[in-house]
Amino acid sequence: LPKYVCSIIRATPQRSISALGVLRDQEWPVPPFGTHASSPPLARRPSHPLGIIKTSIYEYLQKADPALKTFDDLYPVVTVKANFDDVLVPADHVSRNPNDTYYVSDATVLRCHTSAHQLELLKRGEPAFLITGDVYRRDSIDSTHYPVFHQMEGLRVLGPEDWGSMEPTQYAETQLKQTLEGLAQHLFGSVEMRWVDAYFPFTEPSFELEILFKGEWLEVLGCGVTQQSIVDDGGFAGRKAWAFGLGLERLAMVLFDIPDIRLFWTEDSRFLSQFKAGSMKTKFKPYSKYPPCFKDVAFWLSDSFTENNLCEVVRAVAGDLVEEVKLIDSFTHPKTGKTSHCYRIAYRSMQRSLTDEEINELQWTVRRDIENQLKVELR
Ligand code: FA5
Ligand code: MG
């Protein structure tokens, strides 16, 4: 595991994970970098943008449906079974690959979605709930991708008393879409939105909701009618359910004009002081940025090379100082058939100017680690 993920796990007390794994505040794992261990998790800080948006969504959804119960403190290390099998993710699905999901052991992972808790809550007899938590994915590095982000999961069991004479799946789909369209309007006012057919192993039919933002369609959530076997397994045979999972950073970036996902992790008061608990009207005013520094690295690929692994190596060395890793050139040698990639790494600190010496030192370490860990041939 990369260094910073090890630090998350080390900071997580070694205690047996109970069925639900409810943690107390001070036992929460620290995020990879940028904030300190003692602070409460971001989505539970009332005046943090993630906390503000979470509270607003809870208020809206619970007003419409008081039966919805909230769970904000479920343990982020879950079993492979809970993260994948319980929600019917096929054995050969890409998301199970260690290139995409952080394995803590053979049998446990850092959850890659809050859907990992669906079945355990159903089995506890919970028919209507909202879960908010940090989720972890190995991913590329840029202004909208970070290896940890926050999701909110919603699940609602329905019975014959709800669907009456309607066809149950049709009823569930209609109620789900109405609920989420209402939520999008609550958050964004009269925004243009559209439903896109999607696939999730745990819902059928499945949809994604996109909103028109700065002229482009932005996917904000996935949802659908829960697979019947999950509802049945959960102890609600004869009933139906719908579920959704949305990304809190994505919503907050749109709503508050936050340009870079890494800002959510900063302790800089020039960021934090701009937000107030309960205020959804804030527009973030960027403070002056320090200059970036670009370094290129080129190498011949190995068979096992993946971009996620490259980003992982770079981030393990440079942490939050990496702003972006971008492919700028690729070619295949006509004779040898070997492929070469050139990546441009942007280094930048949110807090200070970086010196040439420290960047050069980082870049040398990055080059060394790329060569040693990715088995590629530097050029
Ligand atoms: C899921 O994770 C499903 N578990 C959602 C779901 C739940 C579907 C219940 C059906 C029923 P997906 O990987 O698309 O799906 O992520 C859901 C949302 O999380 C996305 O719409 C997006 O808003 C957010 N998200 C996904 N990846 C990232 C990322 N790398 N950075 C920030 N937000 C992300
Ligand atoms: Mg998606």
Short mmCIF file of C-alpha atoms and ligand atoms in Angstrom, two decimals:
data_model
loop_
_atom_site.label_atom_id
_atom_site.label_comp_id
_atom_site.label_asym_id
_atom_site.label_seq_id
_atom_site.Cartn_x
_atom_site.Cartn_y
_atom_site.Cartn_z
CA LEU A 1 0.00 0.00 0.00
CA PRO A 2 1.20 3.55 -0.67
CA LYS A 3 2.60 5.52 2.24
CA TYR A 4 -0.33 7.79 2.84
CA VAL A 5 -2.85 4.97 2.82
CA CYS A 6 -0.69 3.18 5.36
CA SER A 7 -0.91 6.31 7.46
CA ILE A 8 -4.70 6.22 7.30
CA ILE A 9 -4.71 2.65 8.43
CA ARG A 10 -2.10 3.18 11.13
CA ALA A 11 -4.11 6.07 12.48
CA THR A 12 -7.11 3.77 12.64
CA PRO A 13 -6.92 1.97 15.95
CA GLN A 14 -6.56 -1.76 15.60
CA ARG A 15 -9.85 -2.87 16.97
CA SER A 16 -12.06 -5.61 15.81
CA ILE A 17 -14.56 -4.33 13.32
CA SER A 18 -18.02 -4.87 14.69
CA ALA A 19 -20.79 -5.80 12.32
CA LEU A 20 -21.58 -2.16 11.82
CA GLY A 21 -18.24 -0.78 12.88
CA VAL A 22 -19.57 2.36 14.53
CA LEU A 23 -16.70 4.59 15.56
CA ARG A 24 -16.39 7.38 18.03
CA ASP A 25 -15.08 10.75 16.81
CA GLN A 26 -11.53 10.48 18.03
CA GLU A 27 -11.10 7.08 16.43
CA TRP A 28 -11.78 8.26 12.92
CA PRO A 29 -8.92 7.67 10.49
CA VAL A 30 -7.04 10.74 9.35
CA PRO A 31 -7.36 11.72 5.74
CA PRO A 32 -4.24 11.08 3.66
CA PHE A 33 -2.74 14.51 4.02
CA GLY A 34 -3.48 18.16 4.63
CA THR A 35 -5.39 17.97 7.86
CA HIS A 36 -4.65 16.68 11.32
CA ALA A 37 -5.76 13.59 13.08
CA SER A 38 -7.70 15.27 15.86
CA SER A 39 -10.10 17.10 13.57
CA PRO A 40 -13.58 15.65 13.08
CA PRO A 41 -14.27 14.21 9.62
CA LEU A 42 -15.04 16.88 7.04
CA ALA A 43 -18.69 16.04 6.44
CA ARG A 44 -19.36 16.30 10.18
CA ARG A 45 -18.05 19.83 10.54
CA PRO A 46 -21.11 22.11 10.45
CA SER A 47 -19.31 25.02 8.76
CA HIS A 48 -17.23 23.00 6.31
CA PRO A 49 -18.67 23.07 2.77
CA LEU A 50 -19.20 19.30 2.87
CA GLY A 51 -20.96 19.53 6.23
CA ILE A 52 -23.12 22.44 5.03
CA ILE A 53 -24.27 20.58 1.93
CA LYS A 54 -24.84 17.33 3.81
CA THR A 55 -27.00 19.08 6.40
CA SER A 56 -29.01 20.82 3.71
CA ILE A 57 -29.66 17.53 1.88
CA TYR A 58 -30.65 15.78 5.12
CA GLU A 59 -33.05 18.59 5.99
CA TYR A 60 -34.69 18.50 2.59
CA LEU A 61 -35.03 14.71 2.35
CA GLN A 62 -36.14 14.19 5.94
CA LYS A 63 -38.77 16.88 5.61
CA ALA A 64 -40.19 15.00 2.63
CA ASP A 65 -39.78 11.63 4.34
CA PRO A 66 -39.34 11.71 8.15
CA ALA A 67 -38.75 7.94 8.20
CA LEU A 68 -35.23 8.43 6.79
CA LYS A 69 -32.61 7.80 9.48
CA THR A 70 -29.07 9.13 9.16
CA PHE A 71 -25.76 7.29 9.68
CA ASP A 72 -22.58 9.37 9.59
CA ASP A 73 -20.11 7.30 11.51
CA LEU A 74 -19.86 3.93 9.82
CA TYR A 75 -16.34 2.55 9.80
CA PRO A 76 -14.61 2.99 6.40
CA VAL A 77 -12.75 -0.31 6.49
CA VAL A 78 -15.27 -2.93 5.36
CA THR A 79 -15.11 -6.52 4.26
CA VAL A 80 -14.66 -7.41 0.60
CA LYS A 81 -17.99 -9.17 1.01
CA ALA A 82 -19.78 -6.00 2.13
CA ASN A 83 -18.12 -3.78 -0.47
CA PHE A 84 -18.68 -6.13 -3.42
CA ASP A 85 -20.46 -9.47 -2.90
CA ASP A 86 -23.35 -8.17 -0.83
CA VAL A 87 -24.22 -5.68 -3.55
CA LEU A 88 -23.86 -8.28 -6.32
CA VAL A 89 -20.67 -6.92 -7.89
CA PRO A 90 -19.54 -9.73 -10.24
CA ALA A 91 -16.36 -11.62 -9.34
CA ASP A 92 -14.56 -10.28 -12.42
CA HIS A 93 -15.69 -6.63 -12.15
CA VAL A 94 -12.88 -4.07 -12.64
CA SER A 95 -13.66 -2.27 -9.40
CA ARG A 96 -12.41 -5.30 -7.45
CA ASN A 97 -8.95 -4.86 -8.92
CA PRO A 98 -6.27 -3.63 -6.47
CA ASN A 99 -5.48 -1.04 -9.12
CA ASP A 100 -8.82 0.57 -8.32
CA THR A 101 -9.63 -0.30 -4.73
CA TYR A 102 -7.41 -0.06 -1.65
CA TYR A 103 -7.12 -3.47 -0.01
CA VAL A 104 -6.28 -3.41 3.67
CA SER A 105 -5.97 -7.20 3.74
CA ASP A 106 -7.19 -10.04 1.55
CA ALA A 107 -10.61 -9.82 3.13
CA THR A 108 -10.96 -6.08 3.84
CA VAL A 109 -10.88 -2.85 1.82
CA LEU A 110 -11.28 0.87 2.32
CA ARG A 111 -14.87 1.14 1.07
CA CYS A 112 -15.04 2.43 -2.50
CA HIS A 113 -18.69 3.42 -2.13
CA THR A 114 -21.23 3.86 0.63
CA SER A 115 -23.31 1.09 -0.96
CA ALA A 116 -21.04 -1.20 1.08
CA HIS A 117 -23.41 -0.56 4.01
CA GLN A 118 -26.74 -1.20 2.29
CA LEU A 119 -27.17 -4.81 3.23
CA GLU A 120 -25.91 -4.58 6.80
CA LEU A 121 -28.33 -1.77 7.59
CA LEU A 122 -31.25 -3.63 5.97
CA LYS A 123 -30.32 -6.69 8.02
CA ARG A 124 -30.39 -4.55 11.13
CA GLY A 125 -34.03 -3.87 10.25
CA GLU A 126 -33.52 -0.35 8.87
CA PRO A 127 -35.96 0.30 5.99
CA ALA A 128 -35.12 3.96 5.24
CA PHE A 129 -31.71 5.52 5.65
CA LEU A 130 -29.12 8.05 4.53
CA ILE A 131 -25.43 7.24 4.97
CA THR A 132 -22.63 9.79 4.61
CA GLY A 133 -19.00 8.80 4.60
CA ASP A 134 -15.54 9.03 3.12
CA VAL A 135 -14.88 6.61 0.24
CA TYR A 136 -11.56 5.64 -1.29
CA ARG A 137 -10.55 4.95 -4.87
CA ARG A 138 -7.25 4.79 -6.64
CA ASP A 139 -7.59 7.28 -9.41
CA SER A 140 -5.91 9.82 -11.63
CA ILE A 141 -4.83 13.20 -10.22
CA ASP A 142 -6.46 16.45 -11.28
CA SER A 143 -8.68 19.22 -9.95
CA THR A 144 -11.76 16.97 -9.70
CA HIS A 145 -10.20 13.65 -8.64
CA TYR A 146 -8.78 12.80 -5.25
CA PRO A 147 -8.21 9.35 -3.74
CA VAL A 148 -10.71 10.05 -0.99
CA PHE A 149 -14.04 11.77 -1.47
CA HIS A 150 -17.46 11.69 0.20
CA GLN A 151 -20.64 9.97 -0.80
CA MET A 152 -24.16 10.04 0.50
CA GLU A 153 -26.21 6.89 0.07
CA GLY A 154 -29.97 6.81 0.35
CA LEU A 155 -32.16 3.72 0.50
CA ARG A 156 -35.92 3.48 0.92
CA VAL A 157 -37.94 0.26 1.29
CA LEU A 158 -41.50 0.48 -0.05
CA GLY A 159 -44.53 -1.70 0.60
CA PRO A 160 -47.93 -2.38 -0.98
CA GLU A 161 -49.31 0.46 1.15
CA ASP A 162 -47.10 2.78 -0.94
CA TRP A 163 -47.60 1.47 -4.47
CA GLY A 164 -51.32 0.69 -4.16
CA SER A 165 -52.58 -0.37 -7.58
CA MET A 166 -49.41 0.72 -9.40
CA GLU A 167 -46.81 -1.69 -10.70
CA PRO A 168 -44.26 -1.76 -7.81
CA THR A 169 -41.04 -1.27 -9.84
CA GLN A 170 -42.65 1.54 -11.81
CA TYR A 171 -43.81 3.15 -8.59
CA ALA A 172 -40.35 2.89 -7.02
CA GLU A 173 -38.71 4.41 -10.11
CA THR A 174 -41.17 7.29 -10.21
CA GLN A 175 -40.82 8.09 -6.52
CA LEU A 176 -37.03 7.86 -6.73
CA LYS A 177 -36.82 10.25 -9.67
CA GLN A 178 -39.25 12.72 -8.09
CA THR A 179 -37.28 12.69 -4.86
CA LEU A 180 -33.97 13.34 -6.58
CA GLU A 181 -35.30 15.96 -8.99
CA GLY A 182 -36.74 17.76 -5.99
CA LEU A 183 -33.40 17.53 -4.25
CA ALA A 184 -31.53 18.93 -7.27
CA GLN A 185 -33.97 21.84 -7.43
CA HIS A 186 -33.59 22.43 -3.71
CA LEU A 187 -29.82 22.65 -4.13
CA PHE A 188 -29.48 24.45 -7.46
CA GLY A 189 -32.76 26.24 -8.03
CA SER A 190 -34.22 25.85 -11.49
CA VAL A 191 -31.38 23.92 -13.04
CA GLU A 192 -31.50 21.98 -16.30
CA MET A 193 -31.18 18.27 -15.68
CA ARG A 194 -31.50 14.99 -17.50
CA TRP A 195 -31.73 11.28 -16.69
CA VAL A 196 -29.28 8.94 -18.35
CA ASP A 197 -29.66 5.16 -18.38
CA ALA A 198 -26.86 3.53 -16.40
CA TYR A 199 -25.70 0.20 -15.07
CA PHE A 200 -25.05 -0.76 -11.45
CA PRO A 201 -24.97 -4.39 -10.33
CA PHE A 202 -27.18 -3.58 -7.35
CA THR A 203 -30.03 -1.77 -9.13
CA GLU A 204 -32.31 -2.50 -12.08
CA PRO A 205 -33.26 -0.28 -13.79
CA SER A 206 -30.39 2.13 -13.08
CA PHE A 207 -29.97 5.82 -13.86
CA GLU A 208 -27.58 8.71 -13.52
CA LEU A 209 -28.70 12.28 -12.98
CA GLU A 210 -26.80 14.97 -14.83
CA ILE A 211 -27.11 18.70 -14.37
CA LEU A 212 -26.15 21.39 -16.84
CA PHE A 213 -23.25 23.25 -15.31
CA LYS A 214 -21.25 25.93 -17.13
CA GLY A 215 -22.52 24.56 -20.42
CA GLU A 216 -21.58 20.95 -19.70
CA TRP A 217 -23.49 17.96 -18.38
CA LEU A 218 -22.12 16.90 -15.01
CA GLU A 219 -22.97 13.52 -13.48
CA VAL A 220 -23.92 14.05 -9.85
CA LEU A 221 -25.43 10.75 -8.76
CA GLY A 222 -26.22 7.17 -9.58
CA CYS A 223 -29.44 5.45 -8.53
CA GLY A 224 -32.02 2.81 -9.33
CA VAL A 225 -34.52 0.27 -8.14
CA THR A 226 -32.72 -2.09 -5.77
CA GLN A 227 -32.20 -5.66 -7.01
CA GLN A 228 -34.87 -7.80 -5.41
CA SER A 229 -32.38 -10.32 -4.01
CA ILE A 230 -30.78 -7.57 -1.89
CA VAL A 231 -34.15 -6.52 -0.51
CA ASP A 232 -35.02 -10.16 0.20
CA ASP A 233 -31.59 -10.91 1.76
CA GLY A 234 -31.98 -7.83 3.90
CA GLY A 235 -35.14 -9.29 5.43
CA PHE A 236 -37.72 -7.33 3.47
CA ALA A 237 -39.11 -10.05 1.19
CA GLY A 238 -42.26 -8.97 -0.66
CA ARG A 239 -41.19 -5.34 -0.61
CA LYS A 240 -39.39 -3.08 -3.09
CA ALA A 241 -36.67 -0.49 -2.58
CA TRP A 242 -34.89 2.32 -4.36
CA ALA A 243 -31.40 3.59 -3.68
CA PHE A 244 -29.06 6.38 -4.75
CA GLY A 245 -25.44 7.40 -4.21
CA LEU A 246 -24.22 10.95 -4.76
CA GLY A 247 -20.86 12.67 -4.62
CA LEU A 248 -20.75 15.49 -2.07
CA GLU A 249 -17.60 17.17 -3.44
CA ARG A 250 -19.12 17.37 -6.90
CA LEU A 251 -22.23 19.07 -5.60
CA ALA A 252 -20.24 21.38 -3.34
CA MET A 253 -17.84 22.39 -6.14
CA VAL A 254 -20.77 23.42 -8.32
CA LEU A 255 -22.77 25.07 -5.59
CA PHE A 256 -19.98 27.04 -3.94
CA ASP A 257 -17.72 27.62 -6.99
CA ILE A 258 -14.88 25.61 -5.46
CA PRO A 259 -12.33 25.11 -8.27
CA ASP A 260 -10.11 22.36 -6.85
CA ILE A 261 -11.12 19.21 -4.95
CA ARG A 262 -7.98 19.40 -2.79
CA LEU A 263 -9.28 22.57 -1.17
CA PHE A 264 -11.74 20.48 0.86
CA TRP A 265 -8.78 19.15 2.83
CA THR A 266 -7.08 22.43 3.59
CA GLU A 267 -6.93 23.92 7.07
CA ASP A 268 -6.21 27.35 5.55
CA SER A 269 -8.51 29.91 7.13
CA ARG A 270 -8.61 31.84 3.84
CA PHE A 271 -10.71 28.89 2.64
CA LEU A 272 -12.58 27.77 5.77
CA SER A 273 -13.59 31.25 6.97
CA GLN A 274 -15.58 31.85 3.79
CA PHE A 275 -18.19 29.23 4.71
CA LYS A 276 -20.90 29.46 7.36
CA ALA A 277 -23.06 26.71 8.82
CA GLY A 278 -26.49 26.78 7.21
CA SER A 279 -25.49 29.14 4.40
CA MET A 280 -25.89 27.68 0.93
CA LYS A 281 -25.34 31.01 -0.82
CA THR A 282 -21.58 31.32 -0.40
CA LYS A 283 -19.53 31.71 -3.59
CA PHE A 284 -15.91 30.93 -2.95
CA LYS A 285 -13.47 33.75 -3.77
CA PRO A 286 -10.13 32.23 -4.72
CA TYR A 287 -7.17 33.69 -2.91
CA SER A 288 -4.01 34.23 -4.87
CA LYS A 289 -2.35 31.00 -5.90
CA TYR A 290 1.34 30.35 -5.68
CA PRO A 291 3.00 29.56 -9.00
CA PRO A 292 3.09 25.96 -10.24
CA CYS A 293 6.26 24.22 -11.27
CA PHE A 294 6.23 21.69 -14.12
CA LYS A 295 8.50 18.68 -14.50
CA ASP A 296 8.38 16.10 -17.28
CA VAL A 297 9.25 12.45 -17.06
CA ALA A 298 9.37 10.06 -20.04
CA PHE A 299 9.78 6.29 -20.07
CA TRP A 300 9.22 3.12 -22.06
CA LEU A 301 6.15 1.32 -20.70
CA SER A 302 6.21 -2.11 -19.11
CA ASP A 303 3.39 -4.62 -19.60
CA SER A 304 2.01 -4.02 -16.13
CA PHE A 305 2.07 -0.22 -16.37
CA THR A 306 -1.11 1.66 -15.41
CA GLU A 307 -1.67 5.36 -14.98
CA ASN A 308 -3.26 4.85 -11.56
CA ASN A 309 -0.07 3.21 -10.36
CA LEU A 310 1.99 6.09 -11.71
CA CYS A 311 -0.21 8.61 -9.87
CA GLU A 312 0.09 6.53 -6.75
CA VAL A 313 3.89 6.62 -6.89
CA VAL A 314 3.95 10.37 -7.52
CA ARG A 315 1.51 11.06 -4.73
CA ALA A 316 3.38 8.83 -2.30
CA VAL A 317 6.47 11.03 -2.81
CA ALA A 318 4.96 14.48 -3.20
CA GLY A 319 1.61 14.19 -1.40
CA ASP A 320 -0.58 17.26 -1.77
CA LEU A 321 2.12 19.15 -3.66
CA VAL A 322 1.13 17.30 -6.85
CA GLU A 323 -1.58 19.19 -8.62
CA GLU A 324 -1.78 17.16 -11.78
CA VAL A 325 -0.14 14.32 -13.68
CA LYS A 326 -0.88 14.62 -17.36
CA LEU A 327 0.09 12.55 -20.40
CA ILE A 328 1.58 14.99 -22.91
CA ASP A 329 3.18 12.64 -25.43
CA SER A 330 2.88 9.02 -26.49
CA PHE A 331 4.47 7.16 -29.35
CA THR A 332 5.27 3.62 -30.39
CA HIS A 333 8.65 2.85 -31.89
CA PRO A 334 8.12 1.46 -35.42
CA LYS A 335 10.86 -1.17 -35.12
CA THR A 336 10.82 -2.33 -31.50
CA GLY A 337 7.06 -1.87 -31.01
CA LYS A 338 7.81 -0.36 -27.60
CA THR A 339 5.63 2.51 -26.39
CA SER A 340 6.92 5.60 -24.69
CA HIS A 341 4.88 8.00 -22.56
CA CYS A 342 5.84 11.44 -21.39
CA TYR A 343 4.01 12.83 -18.36
CA ARG A 344 4.03 16.40 -17.14
CA ILE A 345 3.79 16.71 -13.36
CA ALA A 346 2.50 19.99 -11.99
CA TYR A 347 3.73 20.75 -8.48
CA ARG A 348 2.07 23.51 -6.51
CA SER A 349 1.47 24.33 -2.88
CA MET A 350 -1.69 26.04 -1.70
CA GLN A 351 0.24 27.57 1.20
CA ARG A 352 3.61 28.81 -0.04
CA SER A 353 6.07 29.18 -2.91
CA LEU A 354 8.05 26.04 -3.56
CA THR A 355 11.81 26.31 -3.98
CA ASP A 356 13.68 24.89 -6.98
CA GLU A 357 15.73 22.72 -4.65
CA GLU A 358 12.77 20.96 -3.07
CA ILE A 359 11.03 20.39 -6.40
CA ASN A 360 14.19 19.00 -7.94
CA GLU A 361 14.63 16.68 -5.00
CA LEU A 362 11.01 15.51 -5.23
CA GLN A 363 11.37 14.96 -8.95
CA TRP A 364 14.52 12.85 -8.50
CA THR A 365 12.78 10.72 -5.92
CA VAL A 366 9.75 10.41 -8.19
CA ARG A 367 11.98 9.30 -11.08
CA ARG A 368 13.76 6.75 -8.90
CA ASP A 369 10.52 5.34 -7.54
CA ILE A 370 8.90 5.21 -10.96
CA GLU A 371 11.83 3.20 -12.23
CA ASN A 372 12.00 0.86 -9.25
CA GLN A 373 8.32 0.35 -8.55
CA LEU A 374 6.79 0.43 -12.02
CA LYS A 375 9.61 -1.48 -13.76
CA VAL A 376 9.65 0.99 -16.63
CA GLU A 377 12.70 2.22 -18.49
CA LEU A 378 13.33 5.95 -18.01
CA ARG A 379 14.39 7.90 -21.07
C1 FA5 B 1 -21.48 4.46 -7.11
O1 FA5 B 1 -20.54 4.60 -6.34
C2 FA5 B 1 -22.75 3.73 -6.70
N1 FA5 B 1 -22.52 3.07 -5.44
C3 FA5 B 1 -23.90 4.72 -6.61
C4 FA5 B 1 -25.24 4.06 -6.44
C5 FA5 B 1 -25.77 3.87 -5.16
C6 FA5 B 1 -25.98 3.64 -7.54
C7 FA5 B 1 -27.02 3.25 -4.99
C8 FA5 B 1 -27.20 3.03 -7.38
C9 FA5 B 1 -27.72 2.83 -6.12
P1 FA5 B 1 -20.40 5.97 -8.93
O2 FA5 B 1 -19.09 5.30 -8.95
O3 FA5 B 1 -20.91 6.47 -10.23
O4 FA5 B 1 -21.53 5.01 -8.36
O5 FA5 B 1 -20.32 7.19 -7.93
C10 FA5 B 1 -21.47 7.88 -7.51
C11 FA5 B 1 -21.21 9.37 -7.47
O6 FA5 B 1 -20.02 9.65 -6.70
C12 FA5 B 1 -20.93 9.98 -8.84
O7 FA5 B 1 -22.12 10.30 -9.50
C13 FA5 B 1 -20.13 11.21 -8.48
O8 FA5 B 1 -20.98 12.27 -8.04
C14 FA5 B 1 -19.34 10.75 -7.28
N2 FA5 B 1 -17.99 10.35 -7.69
C15 FA5 B 1 -17.61 9.21 -8.32
N3 FA5 B 1 -16.28 9.20 -8.54
C16 FA5 B 1 -15.80 10.36 -8.03
C17 FA5 B 1 -14.50 10.95 -7.93
N4 FA5 B 1 -13.41 10.31 -8.37
N5 FA5 B 1 -14.38 12.16 -7.36
C18 FA5 B 1 -15.46 12.80 -6.88
N6 FA5 B 1 -16.72 12.31 -6.94
C19 FA5 B 1 -16.89 11.11 -7.50
MG MG B 2 -20.76 6.95 -12.15
#
